PDB file of C-alpha atoms in Angstrom:
ATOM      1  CA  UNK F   1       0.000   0.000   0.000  1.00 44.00           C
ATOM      2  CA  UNK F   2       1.496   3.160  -0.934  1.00 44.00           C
ATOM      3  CA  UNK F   3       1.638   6.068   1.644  1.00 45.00           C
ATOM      4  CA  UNK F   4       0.470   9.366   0.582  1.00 47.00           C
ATOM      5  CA  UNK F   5       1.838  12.327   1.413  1.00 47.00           C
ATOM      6  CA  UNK F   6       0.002  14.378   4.181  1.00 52.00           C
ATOM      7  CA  UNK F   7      -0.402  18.125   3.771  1.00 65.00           C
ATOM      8  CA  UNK F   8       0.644  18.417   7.338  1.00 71.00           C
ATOM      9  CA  UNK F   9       4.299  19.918   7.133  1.00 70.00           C
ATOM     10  CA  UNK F  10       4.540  18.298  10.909  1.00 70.00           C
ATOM     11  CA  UNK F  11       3.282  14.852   9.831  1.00 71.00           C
ATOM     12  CA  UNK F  12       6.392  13.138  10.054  1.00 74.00           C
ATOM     13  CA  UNK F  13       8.250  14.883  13.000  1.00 76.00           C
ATOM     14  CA  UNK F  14       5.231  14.779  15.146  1.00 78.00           C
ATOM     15  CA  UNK F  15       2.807  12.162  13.716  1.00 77.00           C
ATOM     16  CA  UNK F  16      -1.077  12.837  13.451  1.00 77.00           C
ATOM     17  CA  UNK F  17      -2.190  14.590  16.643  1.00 79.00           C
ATOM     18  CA  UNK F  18       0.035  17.520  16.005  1.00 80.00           C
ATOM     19  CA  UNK F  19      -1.637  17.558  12.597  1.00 79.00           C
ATOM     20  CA  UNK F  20      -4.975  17.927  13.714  1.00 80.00           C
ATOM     21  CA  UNK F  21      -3.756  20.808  16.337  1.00 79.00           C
ATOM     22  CA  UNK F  22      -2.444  22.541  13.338  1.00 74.00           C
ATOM     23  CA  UNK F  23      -5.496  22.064  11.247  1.00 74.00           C
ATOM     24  CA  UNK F  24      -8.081  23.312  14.023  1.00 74.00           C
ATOM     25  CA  UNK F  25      -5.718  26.281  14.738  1.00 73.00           C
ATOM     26  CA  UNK F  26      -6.007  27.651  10.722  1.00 66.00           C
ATOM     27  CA  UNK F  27     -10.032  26.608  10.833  1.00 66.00           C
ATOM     28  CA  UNK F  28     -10.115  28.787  14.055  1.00 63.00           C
ATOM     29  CA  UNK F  29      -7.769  32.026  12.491  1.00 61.00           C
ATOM     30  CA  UNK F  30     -10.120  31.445   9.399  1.00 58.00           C
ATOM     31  CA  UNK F  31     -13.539  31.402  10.748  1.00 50.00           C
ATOM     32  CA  UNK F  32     -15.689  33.741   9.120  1.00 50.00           C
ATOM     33  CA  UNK F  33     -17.563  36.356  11.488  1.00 48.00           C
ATOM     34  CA  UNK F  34     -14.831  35.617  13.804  1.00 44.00           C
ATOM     35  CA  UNK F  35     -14.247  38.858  16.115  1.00 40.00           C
ATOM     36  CA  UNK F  36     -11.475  38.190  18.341  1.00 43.00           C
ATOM     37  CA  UNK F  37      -8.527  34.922  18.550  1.00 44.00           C
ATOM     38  CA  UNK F  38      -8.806  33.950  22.386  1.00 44.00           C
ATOM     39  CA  UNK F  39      -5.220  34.548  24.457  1.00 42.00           C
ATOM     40  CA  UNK F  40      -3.692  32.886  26.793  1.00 43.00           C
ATOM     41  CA  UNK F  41      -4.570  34.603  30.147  1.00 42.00           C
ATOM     42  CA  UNK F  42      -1.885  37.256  30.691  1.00 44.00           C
ATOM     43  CA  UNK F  43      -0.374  37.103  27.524  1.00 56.00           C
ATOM     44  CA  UNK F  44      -1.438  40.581  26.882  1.00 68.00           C
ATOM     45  CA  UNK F  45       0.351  42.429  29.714  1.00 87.00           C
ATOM     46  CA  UNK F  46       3.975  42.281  28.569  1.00 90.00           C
ATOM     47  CA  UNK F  47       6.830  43.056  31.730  1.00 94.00           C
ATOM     48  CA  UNK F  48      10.325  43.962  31.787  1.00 95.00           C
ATOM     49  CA  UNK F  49      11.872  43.076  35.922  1.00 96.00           C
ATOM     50  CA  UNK F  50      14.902  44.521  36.975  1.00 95.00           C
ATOM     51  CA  UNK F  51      17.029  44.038  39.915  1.00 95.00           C
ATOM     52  CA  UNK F  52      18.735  47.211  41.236  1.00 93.00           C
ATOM     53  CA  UNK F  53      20.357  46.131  44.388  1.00 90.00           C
ATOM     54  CA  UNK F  54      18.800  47.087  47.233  1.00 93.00           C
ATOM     55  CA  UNK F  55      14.886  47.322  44.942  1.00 96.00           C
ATOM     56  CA  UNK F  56      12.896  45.479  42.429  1.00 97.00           C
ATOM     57  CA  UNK F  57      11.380  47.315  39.302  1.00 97.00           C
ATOM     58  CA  UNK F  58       8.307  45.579  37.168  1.00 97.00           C
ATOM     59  CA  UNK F  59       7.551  47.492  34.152  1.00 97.00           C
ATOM     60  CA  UNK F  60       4.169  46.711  31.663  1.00 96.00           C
ATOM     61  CA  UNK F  61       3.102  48.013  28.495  1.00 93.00           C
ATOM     62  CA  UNK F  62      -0.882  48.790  29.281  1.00 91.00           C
ATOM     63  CA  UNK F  63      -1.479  50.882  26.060  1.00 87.00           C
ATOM     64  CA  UNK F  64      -4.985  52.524  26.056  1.00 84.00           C
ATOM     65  CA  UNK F  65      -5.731  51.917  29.800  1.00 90.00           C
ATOM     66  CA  UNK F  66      -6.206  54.286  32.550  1.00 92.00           C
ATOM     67  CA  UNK F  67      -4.312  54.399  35.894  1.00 93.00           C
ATOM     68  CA  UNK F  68      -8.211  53.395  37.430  1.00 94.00           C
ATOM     69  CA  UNK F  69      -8.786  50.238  35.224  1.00 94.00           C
ATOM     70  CA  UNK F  70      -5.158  49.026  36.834  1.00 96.00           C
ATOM     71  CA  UNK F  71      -5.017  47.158  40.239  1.00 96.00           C
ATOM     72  CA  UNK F  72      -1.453  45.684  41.895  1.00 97.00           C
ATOM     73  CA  UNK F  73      -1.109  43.470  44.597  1.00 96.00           C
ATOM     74  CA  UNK F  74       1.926  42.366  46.328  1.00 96.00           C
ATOM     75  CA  UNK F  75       0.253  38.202  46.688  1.00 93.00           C
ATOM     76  CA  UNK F  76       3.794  36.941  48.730  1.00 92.00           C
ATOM     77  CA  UNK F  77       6.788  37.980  49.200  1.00 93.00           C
ATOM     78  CA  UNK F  78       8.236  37.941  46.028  1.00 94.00           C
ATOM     79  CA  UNK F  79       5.022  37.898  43.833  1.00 95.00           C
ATOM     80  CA  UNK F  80       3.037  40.232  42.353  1.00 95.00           C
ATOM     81  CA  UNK F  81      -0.259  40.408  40.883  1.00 95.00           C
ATOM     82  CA  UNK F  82      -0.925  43.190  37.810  1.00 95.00           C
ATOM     83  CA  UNK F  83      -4.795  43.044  37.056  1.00 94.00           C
ATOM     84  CA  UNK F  84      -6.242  45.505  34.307  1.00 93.00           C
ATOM     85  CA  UNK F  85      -9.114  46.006  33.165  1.00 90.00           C
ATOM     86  CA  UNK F  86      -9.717  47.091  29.535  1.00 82.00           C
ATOM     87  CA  UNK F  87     -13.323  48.464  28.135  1.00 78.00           C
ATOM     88  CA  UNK F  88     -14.560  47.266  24.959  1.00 73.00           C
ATOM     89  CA  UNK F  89     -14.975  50.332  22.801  1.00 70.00           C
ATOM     90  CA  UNK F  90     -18.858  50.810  22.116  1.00 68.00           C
ATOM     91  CA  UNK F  91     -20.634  50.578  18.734  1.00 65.00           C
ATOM     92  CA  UNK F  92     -17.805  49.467  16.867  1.00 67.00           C
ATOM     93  CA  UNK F  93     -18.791  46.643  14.875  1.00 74.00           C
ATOM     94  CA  UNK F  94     -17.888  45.524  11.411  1.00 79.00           C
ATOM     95  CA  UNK F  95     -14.137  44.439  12.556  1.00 76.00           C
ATOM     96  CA  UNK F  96     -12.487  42.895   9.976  1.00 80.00           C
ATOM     97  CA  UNK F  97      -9.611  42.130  12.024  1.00 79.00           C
ATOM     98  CA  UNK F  98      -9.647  41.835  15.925  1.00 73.00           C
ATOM     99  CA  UNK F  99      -6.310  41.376  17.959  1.00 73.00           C
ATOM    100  CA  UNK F 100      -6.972  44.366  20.453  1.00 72.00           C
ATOM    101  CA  UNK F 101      -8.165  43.060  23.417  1.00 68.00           C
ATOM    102  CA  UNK F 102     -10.727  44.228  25.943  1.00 74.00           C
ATOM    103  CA  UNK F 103     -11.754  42.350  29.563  1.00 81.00           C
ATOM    104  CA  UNK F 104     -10.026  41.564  32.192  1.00 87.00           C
ATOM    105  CA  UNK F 105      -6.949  40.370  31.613  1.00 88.00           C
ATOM    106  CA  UNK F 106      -4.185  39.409  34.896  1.00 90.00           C
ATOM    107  CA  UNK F 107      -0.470  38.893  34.943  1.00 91.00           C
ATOM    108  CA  UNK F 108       1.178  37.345  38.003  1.00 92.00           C
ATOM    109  CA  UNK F 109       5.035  38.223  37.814  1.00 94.00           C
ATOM    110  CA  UNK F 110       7.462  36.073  39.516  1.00 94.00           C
ATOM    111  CA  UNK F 111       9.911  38.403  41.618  1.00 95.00           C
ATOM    112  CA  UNK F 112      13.640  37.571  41.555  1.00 94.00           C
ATOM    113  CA  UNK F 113      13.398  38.715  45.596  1.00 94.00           C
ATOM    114  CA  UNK F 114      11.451  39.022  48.352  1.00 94.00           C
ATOM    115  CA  UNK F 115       9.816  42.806  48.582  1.00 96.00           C
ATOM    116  CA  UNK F 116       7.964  44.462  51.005  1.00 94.00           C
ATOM    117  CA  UNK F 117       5.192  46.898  50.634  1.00 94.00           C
ATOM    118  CA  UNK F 118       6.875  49.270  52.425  1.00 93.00           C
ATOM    119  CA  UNK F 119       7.835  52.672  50.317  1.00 93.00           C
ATOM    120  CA  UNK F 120       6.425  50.800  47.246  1.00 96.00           C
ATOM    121  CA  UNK F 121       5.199  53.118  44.043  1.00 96.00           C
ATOM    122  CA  UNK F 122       3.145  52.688  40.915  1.00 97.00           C
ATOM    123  CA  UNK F 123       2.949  55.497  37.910  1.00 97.00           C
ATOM    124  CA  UNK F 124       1.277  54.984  34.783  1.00 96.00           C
ATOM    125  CA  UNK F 125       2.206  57.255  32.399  1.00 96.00           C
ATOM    126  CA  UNK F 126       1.691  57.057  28.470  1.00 94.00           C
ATOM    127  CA  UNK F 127       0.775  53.848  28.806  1.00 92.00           C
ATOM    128  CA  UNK F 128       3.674  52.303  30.527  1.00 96.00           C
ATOM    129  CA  UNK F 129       3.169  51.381  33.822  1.00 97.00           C
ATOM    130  CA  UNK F 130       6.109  51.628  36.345  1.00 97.00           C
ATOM    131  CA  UNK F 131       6.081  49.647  39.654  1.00 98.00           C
ATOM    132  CA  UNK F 132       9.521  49.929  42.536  1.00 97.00           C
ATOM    133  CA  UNK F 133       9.031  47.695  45.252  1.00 97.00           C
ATOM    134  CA  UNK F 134      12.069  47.623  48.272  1.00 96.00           C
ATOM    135  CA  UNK F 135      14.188  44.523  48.522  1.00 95.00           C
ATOM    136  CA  UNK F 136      13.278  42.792  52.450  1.00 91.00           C
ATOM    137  CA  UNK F 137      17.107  43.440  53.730  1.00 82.00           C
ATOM    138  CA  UNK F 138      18.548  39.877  54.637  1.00 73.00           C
ATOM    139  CA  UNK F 139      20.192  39.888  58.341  1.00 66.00           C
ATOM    140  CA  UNK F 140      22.781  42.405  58.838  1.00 65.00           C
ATOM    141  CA  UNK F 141      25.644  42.303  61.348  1.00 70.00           C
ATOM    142  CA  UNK F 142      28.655  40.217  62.636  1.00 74.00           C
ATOM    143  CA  UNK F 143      28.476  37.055  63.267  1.00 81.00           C
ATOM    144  CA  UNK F 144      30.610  35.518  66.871  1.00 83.00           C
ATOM    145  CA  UNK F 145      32.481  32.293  66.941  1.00 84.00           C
ATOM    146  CA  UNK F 146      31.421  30.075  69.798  1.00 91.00           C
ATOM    147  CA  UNK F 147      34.482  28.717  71.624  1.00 88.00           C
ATOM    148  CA  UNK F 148      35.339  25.702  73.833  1.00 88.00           C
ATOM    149  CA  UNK F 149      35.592  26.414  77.439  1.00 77.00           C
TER     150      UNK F 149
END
């Protein structure tokens, strides 16, 4: 029996089921009156972290979204929980394209150290939201030997 050749490109590297993930994906992208490709939760909220020493800085590109529609919250020490909320745009129908999303979307960024609360600060400005957060300081100090006798 001779084998035909699939129209699969992953076929042979990954056998059927990957085939049938590919085909569903195009039949989804390709729907007609589709209005908007679901995302991964988060996916949307893009963060740079950096790690200045003695402070943590998370920074997220919210484009379109006001400083109200933007809640943070410090979940443990060294996590932190960026929820925004984005409103649909009324009477706008007729999309031809929809990749813009609207709802609620929530990012939970890993910290690479514990932070406190303390002296912490959020600005949103153009867009780009800024967040510092204070290192917790590890113990400080000298440490005694313990001697016989």
């Amino acid at each position: 029996m001779e084998e035909r050749e699939s129209s699969c490109p992953f076929q042979r590297a990954f056998g059927p089921g990957m085939c049938e993930m590919h085909r569903r994906l195009h039949e989804m992208l390709a729907a007609p009156g589709q209005r908007m490709m679901p995302v991964i939760r988060g996916a949307g909220i893009p963060v740079d972290l950096w790690d200045f020493g003695d402070e943590v800085a998370v920074v997220a590109d919210l484009p379109g979204v006001e400083s109200g529609d933007v809640a943070i919250r410090l979940t443990g020490p060294a996590t932190l929980r960026i929820t925004v909320r984005r409103r649909e745009e009324e009477g706008r129908e007729g999309y031809a394209v929809r990749e813009r999303l609207s709802g609620e979307m929530t990012r939970v960024v890993n910290l690479p150290a514990e932070v406190t609360d303390e002296g912490a600060a959020a600005t949103l400005r153009n867009g780009v939201l800024a967040v510092r957060l204070r290192k917790v300081l590890e113990e400080q100090g000298v440490e005694i030997p313990v001697r016989e006798g």
